[in-house]
Amino acid sequence: MKHTEETKAKLSKKSRKFWGEASAEYKSDIALKAMKTKVERGNAINPRKGSWKAGWREIGGIKKFYRSRWEANYARYLVALKQQNEIQDWKHEPTTFWFESIKRGTRSYLPDFLVIGLDGSEVYHEVKGWMDDRSKTKLKRMKIYHPTVALKVIQKNEYAEIASHWCKLIPDWEYDAKGKP
């Protein structure tokens, strides 16, 4: 069924009025609920809008969407550590942390990996090629809202060290356009 232009105009006017009068808290609650639903359903990301060589890869026998070549290589590195009994296990993007009282801006954070040590300790790992303002905000808010969560940021230098040692040892390691790990 199609609406007439008159009906569309009335609906538009009422909608603008409703959202114009809605409180910031109500709008924030609606946005938070929508994001939580997307996370629960597994469609919080749109793989077609990825970059930095984002795509689906099978690593460790599990097919997942990795947002970058570095992230995929780090997953391969964790598989190698697990095979050598240096870690107990690892998971890719298992937990979303919410900043409940934040009403605008960055309201959640999804670390790249959860690494479980041999002693059962849990540390979240974030692979970061560069630190933009949004990433800085997420990390600051993690310290405030989830201070007991252990978080390790893998930046360019540490990734380069891992890559230089492991790239020749790990099958399917991905290189950049210049052939560098």
Tab-separated table of C-alpha atoms in Angstrom:
chain	number	residue	atom	x	y	z
A	1	MET	CA	0.000	0.000	0.000
A	2	LYS	CA	1.305	3.445	-0.901
A	3	HIS	CA	0.623	6.626	1.036
A	4	THR	CA	-0.615	9.742	-0.699
A	5	GLU	CA	1.638	12.794	-0.727
A	6	GLU	CA	-0.735	14.439	1.749
A	7	THR	CA	-0.468	11.501	4.163
A	8	LYS	CA	3.333	11.446	3.811
A	9	ALA	CA	3.460	15.158	4.646
A	10	LYS	CA	1.276	14.656	7.747
A	11	LEU	CA	3.379	11.712	8.954
A	12	SER	CA	6.575	13.672	8.386
A	13	LYS	CA	5.259	16.670	10.318
A	14	LYS	CA	4.127	14.516	13.276
A	15	SER	CA	7.424	12.627	13.318
A	16	ARG	CA	9.481	15.845	13.310
A	17	LYS	CA	7.298	17.209	16.117
A	18	PHE	CA	7.631	14.007	18.191
A	19	TRP	CA	11.416	13.803	17.850
A	20	GLY	CA	11.774	17.541	18.349
A	21	GLU	CA	9.965	17.318	21.694
A	22	ALA	CA	11.614	14.059	22.814
A	23	SER	CA	14.184	14.448	25.571
A	24	ALA	CA	17.864	13.806	24.934
A	25	GLU	CA	17.694	10.970	27.474
A	26	TYR	CA	14.850	9.269	25.557
A	27	LYS	CA	16.726	9.594	22.240
A	28	SER	CA	19.847	8.225	23.894
A	29	ASP	CA	17.946	5.250	25.351
A	30	ILE	CA	16.469	4.441	21.914
A	31	ALA	CA	19.933	4.565	20.282
A	32	LEU	CA	21.444	2.368	23.012
A	33	LYS	CA	18.652	-0.200	22.677
A	34	ALA	CA	19.088	-0.296	18.886
A	35	MET	CA	22.857	-0.812	19.176
A	36	LYS	CA	22.459	-3.580	21.765
A	37	THR	CA	19.973	-5.334	19.475
A	38	LYS	CA	22.442	-5.151	16.570
A	39	VAL	CA	25.190	-6.623	18.754
A	40	GLU	CA	22.931	-9.452	19.991
A	41	ARG	CA	21.908	-10.321	16.428
A	42	GLY	CA	25.487	-10.217	15.200
A	43	ASN	CA	24.945	-7.469	12.652
A	44	ALA	CA	26.584	-4.544	14.420
A	45	ILE	CA	29.100	-4.192	11.606
A	46	ASN	CA	28.641	-3.893	7.887
A	47	PRO	CA	31.429	-5.897	6.218
A	48	ARG	CA	30.889	-4.091	2.916
A	49	LYS	CA	31.933	-0.814	4.492
A	50	GLY	CA	35.205	-2.160	5.889
A	51	SER	CA	38.615	-0.973	4.820
A	52	TRP	CA	42.272	-1.689	5.513
A	53	LYS	CA	41.883	-5.046	3.785
A	54	ALA	CA	38.894	-5.964	5.888
A	55	GLY	CA	37.194	-9.216	4.992
A	56	TRP	CA	36.193	-12.745	5.898
A	57	ARG	CA	38.996	-15.149	6.743
A	58	GLU	CA	39.214	-18.618	8.204
A	59	ILE	CA	41.737	-18.579	11.024
A	60	GLY	CA	42.096	-21.312	13.608
A	61	GLY	CA	39.302	-23.271	11.904
A	62	ILE	CA	36.763	-20.464	12.422
A	63	LYS	CA	35.507	-18.151	9.691
A	64	LYS	CA	35.191	-14.567	10.988
A	65	PHE	CA	35.188	-11.012	9.685
A	66	TYR	CA	38.459	-9.238	10.462
A	67	ARG	CA	38.615	-5.471	10.074
A	68	SER	CA	42.245	-5.292	8.933
A	69	ARG	CA	45.201	-7.333	7.733
A	70	TRP	CA	46.940	-6.602	11.051
A	71	GLU	CA	43.969	-7.940	13.008
A	72	ALA	CA	43.909	-11.126	10.898
A	73	ASN	CA	47.665	-11.619	11.308
A	74	TYR	CA	47.400	-11.078	15.058
A	75	ALA	CA	44.726	-13.792	15.165
A	76	ARG	CA	47.139	-16.130	13.352
A	77	TYR	CA	49.805	-15.210	15.903
A	78	LEU	CA	47.413	-16.108	18.760
A	79	VAL	CA	46.689	-19.456	17.078
A	80	ALA	CA	50.453	-20.126	17.046
A	81	LEU	CA	50.779	-19.153	20.724
A	82	LYS	CA	47.933	-21.507	21.621
A	83	GLN	CA	49.503	-24.363	19.641
A	84	GLN	CA	52.772	-23.816	21.521
A	85	ASN	CA	50.897	-23.820	24.854
A	86	GLU	CA	51.903	-20.230	25.607
A	87	ILE	CA	48.260	-19.211	26.076
A	88	GLN	CA	45.195	-21.239	27.025
A	89	ASP	CA	42.828	-19.747	24.435
A	90	TRP	CA	41.735	-16.603	22.604
A	91	LYS	CA	38.510	-15.203	21.156
A	92	HIS	CA	37.859	-12.564	18.526
A	93	GLU	CA	35.555	-9.693	19.564
A	94	PRO	CA	33.660	-11.622	22.278
A	95	THR	CA	32.522	-8.735	24.499
A	96	THR	CA	31.086	-5.283	23.972
A	97	PHE	CA	31.653	-2.910	26.878
A	98	TRP	CA	28.969	-0.260	27.361
A	99	PHE	CA	29.408	3.194	28.835
A	100	GLU	CA	25.886	3.364	30.259
A	101	SER	CA	25.810	6.937	31.543
A	102	ILE	CA	27.249	8.445	28.339
A	103	LYS	CA	24.452	10.100	26.382
A	104	ARG	CA	26.316	11.271	23.276
A	105	GLY	CA	29.366	10.201	21.320
A	106	THR	CA	31.260	6.990	21.988
A	107	ARG	CA	28.943	4.777	24.053
A	108	SER	CA	30.525	1.347	23.638
A	109	TYR	CA	33.806	-0.400	22.955
A	110	LEU	CA	34.467	-3.749	21.285
A	111	PRO	CA	38.084	-4.894	21.843
A	112	ASP	CA	39.622	-7.026	19.101
A	113	PHE	CA	40.638	-10.066	21.162
A	114	LEU	CA	40.237	-11.729	24.524
A	115	VAL	CA	43.397	-13.662	25.410
A	116	ILE	CA	43.178	-16.244	28.199
A	117	GLY	CA	46.493	-16.995	29.868
A	118	LEU	CA	47.639	-20.391	31.081
A	119	ASP	CA	46.705	-19.331	34.607
A	120	GLY	CA	43.159	-18.411	33.490
A	121	SER	CA	43.794	-14.657	33.529
A	122	GLU	CA	41.945	-12.632	30.901
A	123	VAL	CA	43.450	-9.714	28.991
A	124	TYR	CA	41.752	-7.909	26.112
A	125	HIS	CA	44.046	-7.034	23.217
A	126	GLU	CA	43.444	-4.166	20.797
A	127	VAL	CA	45.464	-3.980	17.558
A	128	LYS	CA	45.904	-0.325	16.603
A	129	GLY	CA	47.743	0.957	13.539
A	130	TRP	CA	47.180	4.539	14.639
A	131	MET	CA	45.400	6.216	17.498
A	132	ASP	CA	42.603	8.529	16.339
A	133	ASP	CA	40.504	10.691	18.681
A	134	ARG	CA	37.645	8.197	18.841
A	135	SER	CA	39.997	5.366	19.825
A	136	LYS	CA	41.572	7.542	22.524
A	137	THR	CA	38.103	8.306	23.891
A	138	LYS	CA	37.174	4.609	24.010
A	139	LEU	CA	40.353	3.711	25.892
A	140	LYS	CA	39.892	6.567	28.388
A	141	ARG	CA	36.291	5.557	29.008
A	142	MET	CA	37.301	1.920	29.511
A	143	LYS	CA	39.589	3.028	32.369
A	144	ILE	CA	36.731	4.983	33.943
A	145	TYR	CA	33.754	2.641	33.423
A	146	HIS	CA	35.525	-0.755	33.499
A	147	PRO	CA	38.678	-0.206	35.609
A	148	THR	CA	39.111	-3.889	36.488
A	149	VAL	CA	39.294	-5.016	32.844
A	150	ALA	CA	42.873	-5.671	31.705
A	151	LEU	CA	43.525	-4.136	28.291
A	152	LYS	CA	46.669	-4.292	26.177
A	153	VAL	CA	47.051	-2.080	23.103
A	154	ILE	CA	49.228	-3.528	20.336
A	155	GLN	CA	50.585	-0.526	18.431
A	156	LYS	CA	52.781	-0.199	15.363
A	157	ASN	CA	56.152	-0.992	16.985
A	158	GLU	CA	54.962	-4.052	18.900
A	159	TYR	CA	53.082	-5.354	15.844
A	160	ALA	CA	56.231	-4.873	13.724
A	161	GLU	CA	58.257	-6.936	16.216
A	162	ILE	CA	55.688	-9.745	16.170
A	163	ALA	CA	55.433	-9.626	12.378
A	164	SER	CA	59.200	-9.678	11.787
A	165	HIS	CA	59.588	-12.818	13.900
A	166	TRP	CA	56.422	-14.740	13.009
A	167	CYS	CA	55.618	-13.845	9.365
A	168	LYS	CA	57.820	-16.597	7.925
A	169	LEU	CA	56.705	-19.176	10.510
A	170	ILE	CA	52.940	-18.766	10.222
A	171	PRO	CA	51.160	-20.013	7.091
A	172	ASP	CA	48.936	-17.502	5.232
A	173	TRP	CA	50.529	-14.468	6.874
A	174	GLU	CA	49.313	-11.437	4.919
A	175	TYR	CA	51.756	-8.876	3.565
A	176	ASP	CA	51.112	-5.295	2.453
A	177	ALA	CA	51.330	-4.103	-1.173
A	178	LYS	CA	55.095	-3.525	-0.766
A	179	GLY	CA	55.627	-7.100	0.446
A	180	LYS	CA	56.197	-6.078	4.069
A	181	PRO	CA	54.650	-8.102	6.911
